[in-house]
Amino acid sequence: MVLKSLTGNHAVALAVKMARVNVVAAYPITPQTTIVEKLAEYIDGGELDAVMIRVESEHSALAAAYGSALAGARAFTATSSHGLLYMYEWVNWVSRARVPLVMAVVTRTMGPPWNIWTDHSDYYEQRDTGWIQGFAMDAQEAFDMTLQAFKISEDPRVFLPAMVGLDAFILSHTSMPVEVPEQELVDEWLGARTQGFVIDGSEALIHGALSPPEYTEGFIEDVGKAMEEAVEVVREVDHSFGRTFGRSHGGLVELYKCSDAKYHIVLMGAWAGDAMEAVDALREQGYSIGVVRVRYTRPFPGEELYKALSSSKGVIVVERGVSFGSMGPVFLDLAGNMLKYSRKLPYMRNVIAGVGGVNVTYKDFEYIAKETINYLESGEEPSVIAWYHAR
Amino acid sequence: MSKLIRVVKSHHRIPIAKPSIGVSGKTGTWRWIKPVVDLSKCTKCYQCEIYCPDNSILVEPLKGAIVNYDYCKGCGICAEVCPAKAINMVEEEQHGS
Amino acid sequence: MSSIPILPRHMRNTVLPGHAACHGCPIPIGLKVVGAAFGDKVILVVPACCTSVVLGMHPGTAFNGSVVHVAFASAAAVASGISAGLSKRGVRDVQVIAWAGDGGTADIGMASLSGAVERNDDFIYVMYDNEAYMNTGIQRSSATPAGAWTTTTPLGKKEPKKDVAKILIAHGAPYVATASIAYPHDFYSKLKKAAGIRGFKFIYLHAPCPVGWRFDPSLTVNIAKLAVETGMVILYEYYDGGIRLSGPSRPLLDKSKRKPIAEYLKHQGRFRGINEGELRSLESYVDSSWEWVKKFMQ
C-alpha cells in the first residue's frame, strides 16, 4: 500500500487502470476530462494495456464501450451533465442488455444557462435506467467505489452496468492522500472479467432482437430482480473489500454519529463531509444529531435507511436537485421505501440546496439543522419541502 | 474458453435468441402464386437459388431446382431470373401443393 | 456437394427459411452473400432498420451467425467497440460487419459512421440502400432520389440523393466499394477483399424495395440490374487513392452504352408522377456522378 495525493478524477482513473480495463471509450466534457486525459496518458505511456476509442460523441462513447463489453472486454467510460443526457438512450440500452461495464459520472448542473458546477440533477435523472448507482464522498471513496463497481457489475447475480457519481470540482479537482493498494492484491480480489454471455463468434448468438410483449416483460422484470439481488452483492463486496484492503465504507449507507442521535441529516456526495463537520459542532452545542450518508441510490438502501431512521425524531434530507413539481428524488425514494417496513413514518423534511453549484458549507448545515430542530422542539412543524439559499 | 473472460450463465431472463428455421412460422402460407419447376428445362445454373430471398429453392446437382413449399412466399424472383424459363408461377388454387 | 459452385454452396445455411421479410425483399439476398463470404464467423451489428424485422421475433432469429441489435444512430460505434474488444482478446477468426439501412447511415448514423472512419476502426460497414425509411412506412431519407414519391414527399422528393460512398472517400477510408444485390458475385468478392484489408471498409449495397418503390416483388433483381445498366448506380471499388470500375459498370463509361433512365423508372410506382424537368435533373445527377467517378479513376 502506498499513499498518493490524487484528485477525485485521478483516483477514478487510477482505479480503472488497476482494474486492468481493456477498452476505454470516451468523449471530453468538463469536469470529467481529467479522468480521460489520465487514462490516455496511462495507455499511450504503456502503463495500461487497453484500447482507447476516441469517439465523436457521448452517444457513441457508451455505444462503443458497450460493443467492447459484449465482445468480452472490461470496459469503461466517463461523462458529465449534457454528455450523460446525450447518451441517455444508451444508458437505458446497456442495462436492459445485461452487459457489465462501469461509467464515472462527474455530476454537473444542466443548462440553460451554461454552468459547470456541481448539482445532482444529471445523476438523479438516471435513477430509472437500471444502473447500479453509487456516489462517492471523497477521492479515496471514488477510488474504492470504482474498483467495487467492476466487481458488483460483473457479479452473476447482477450483470448490470454500474455508475460511480462524484461532484464536479469539489471532488473531481481537489486532492487528498489516497491509499493505493498493491496491483497483485487488486488482481486477486477483482479476478477475471465475468459476463453472462459473450458475442465473439464462438457461438451464433443474437442479442436484442424484436421480442413479443410477454418475453419483453420478463426481461424487464429480471432487471428489477437483479437490482434486488444487488443489495446483498453491494454489502458483500464492501465487506470483502474491507477484508482485503482494510477499508469498508458501510455498504449501501454510511452512518456518522448515529448510534445515539435523535435527529438525522440524510444526503449523498462530497458535501457529506461538511454535514459531518456541522454535526461535530452541533454536538458540542448539545444537539443530538447524526449523518446518514447514502452511498448507493440504486439499488436504494430501503432496509438500511429504515433501520437507521425509523425511530428518528426528525429526518432532514438535503438534496442538490429536485424533481420539478414534486420533491427531491432521494426524499421520494426514502419515503416510499420506508413504507415497505412500516405505515408509521418519522417526521421527514426535504431541503433543496446547493443547486447550480451554490457552495454549501458546514455553517449552512448547522443553520438548516438548528432551524428544523428548534421548530420541532417548540412543537411546530416546518414546511416539508424548502429551498435553502446558501450565501 | 475465451481469453481474458469467464462466462457464467445468468439465472435471469436475458434477450438472447438463437438461429432457427421458421421464425415467422410456415411462411409458405403467405403465398398466392407458386413456382413450379419444369425439371426437364432446368440447367442447374443456380440463379434461382442464389437470388431466392427465402432460401427456399435449392438446386440438387443431379435433379435440378427443388422448391421448399413450406417456406416459399411465392415472390416470383426465381421465375424472373431463370435463364432457361424453367420456372412458372401458377395460381395456388389450381395447383395445391 | 462439392459440385455445387461456391456461392450457392456457402450461402445455403445463412439466412434460414421462414423469416419475416416481405415478398421479394432484397435484404435476405444480401445477407446470403454475407453468409457465403464468412459463414457463421460473422457478427452483424444491426441498428433499427428493416433487418431488425426481417430476421424475425425472439426467441428465434433467421440468421445463422451472431447479430447484435443496437440503437438507431450507433451501428458504427458499437462495431468499433466490438472490434476493439475482440482485438484485445486476440479473437481474429470472426468478421465484424455493421449492417445498416440508408436512414441509419446517411441520416441518423452519419456522425458515428464519420467517427469510425476517421479513427480507421477495423470492420466492414455495409449500407444497404432501399432509399427510404421502409420499416416505418416509406418515409423519405437523404438517400431517396429526387422525384421519388414517399409518404413524406407525396409530390416527389425535391432534393437529390446523398451519395454516402463519395462522402466516405472524402474521409480517406482505405476501402470503399459500391455493390448491388443484382450482382451477388461482385458483392461477394468485394466483401472478401474488404476482409483482407485492415482498417475501415465501406460497402454500399443497392437494394430495391418492392413495397416502397411500388413494383412487383418478382422484379427486385431486374430493377437492381436496370439501376446499374442505366448508370443510376455505378459499381466500383476505391482503394490506394483511385477508383476502379467493376465489371458490370465498366462498359458504361461510354454513355451511349447506358440504357435510358426511363427504362429504370417506368417499373416503379414511386416515379409515376415524375415530370420532364425532374427526369432531366435525374439525368444530370447521373451524368455528374459519372464525371466525378472519371476524375478519380485509375
Tab-separated table of C-alpha atoms in Angstrom, chain A residues 72 98 157 159 193-197 200 203 205-206 208 218-219 221-222 226 229, chain B residues 1-20:
chain	number	residue	atom	x	y	z
A	72	GLY	CA	-15.650	-9.693	-23.683
A	98	ARG	CA	-27.489	-7.019	-19.080
A	157	ARG	CA	-26.467	-12.145	-9.679
A	159	PHE	CA	-24.859	-8.332	-14.609
A	193	ARG	CA	-13.767	-10.282	-16.380
A	194	THR	CA	-17.083	-12.119	-15.880
A	195	GLN	CA	-20.207	-11.746	-18.006
A	196	GLY	CA	-23.375	-13.686	-18.757
A	197	PHE	CA	-22.740	-14.215	-22.462
A	200	ASP	CA	-17.267	-13.203	-30.172
A	203	GLU	CA	-21.370	-19.363	-30.874
A	205	LEU	CA	-25.968	-15.610	-30.575
A	206	ILE	CA	-28.488	-12.922	-31.366
A	208	GLY	CA	-31.715	-7.654	-28.614
A	218	GLY	CA	-39.782	-10.977	-18.462
A	219	PHE	CA	-36.514	-9.301	-19.454
A	221	GLU	CA	-38.860	-7.780	-14.669
A	222	ASP	CA	-35.499	-9.502	-14.295
A	226	ALA	CA	-31.050	-8.248	-10.494
A	229	GLU	CA	-30.154	-9.183	-5.629
B	1	MET	CA	-12.959	-20.941	-23.362
B	2	SER	CA	-12.347	-17.313	-24.248
B	3	LYS	CA	-9.210	-15.403	-23.467
B	4	LEU	CA	-9.464	-12.928	-20.581
B	5	ILE	CA	-13.030	-13.711	-19.562
B	6	ARG	CA	-15.261	-16.043	-17.642
B	7	VAL	CA	-18.781	-16.636	-18.973
B	8	VAL	CA	-21.296	-17.517	-16.262
B	9	LYS	CA	-24.844	-18.046	-17.407
B	10	SER	CA	-27.287	-15.716	-15.696
B	11	HIS	CA	-30.297	-17.156	-13.887
B	12	HIS	CA	-32.269	-14.167	-15.195
B	13	ARG	CA	-34.084	-13.864	-18.498
B	14	ILE	CA	-31.805	-12.038	-20.949
B	15	PRO	CA	-32.718	-11.002	-24.535
B	16	ILE	CA	-30.586	-13.595	-26.319
B	17	ALA	CA	-32.033	-15.519	-29.260
B	18	LYS	CA	-30.746	-18.462	-31.298
B	19	PRO	CA	-30.843	-19.095	-35.052
B	20	SER	CA	-33.900	-21.094	-36.061
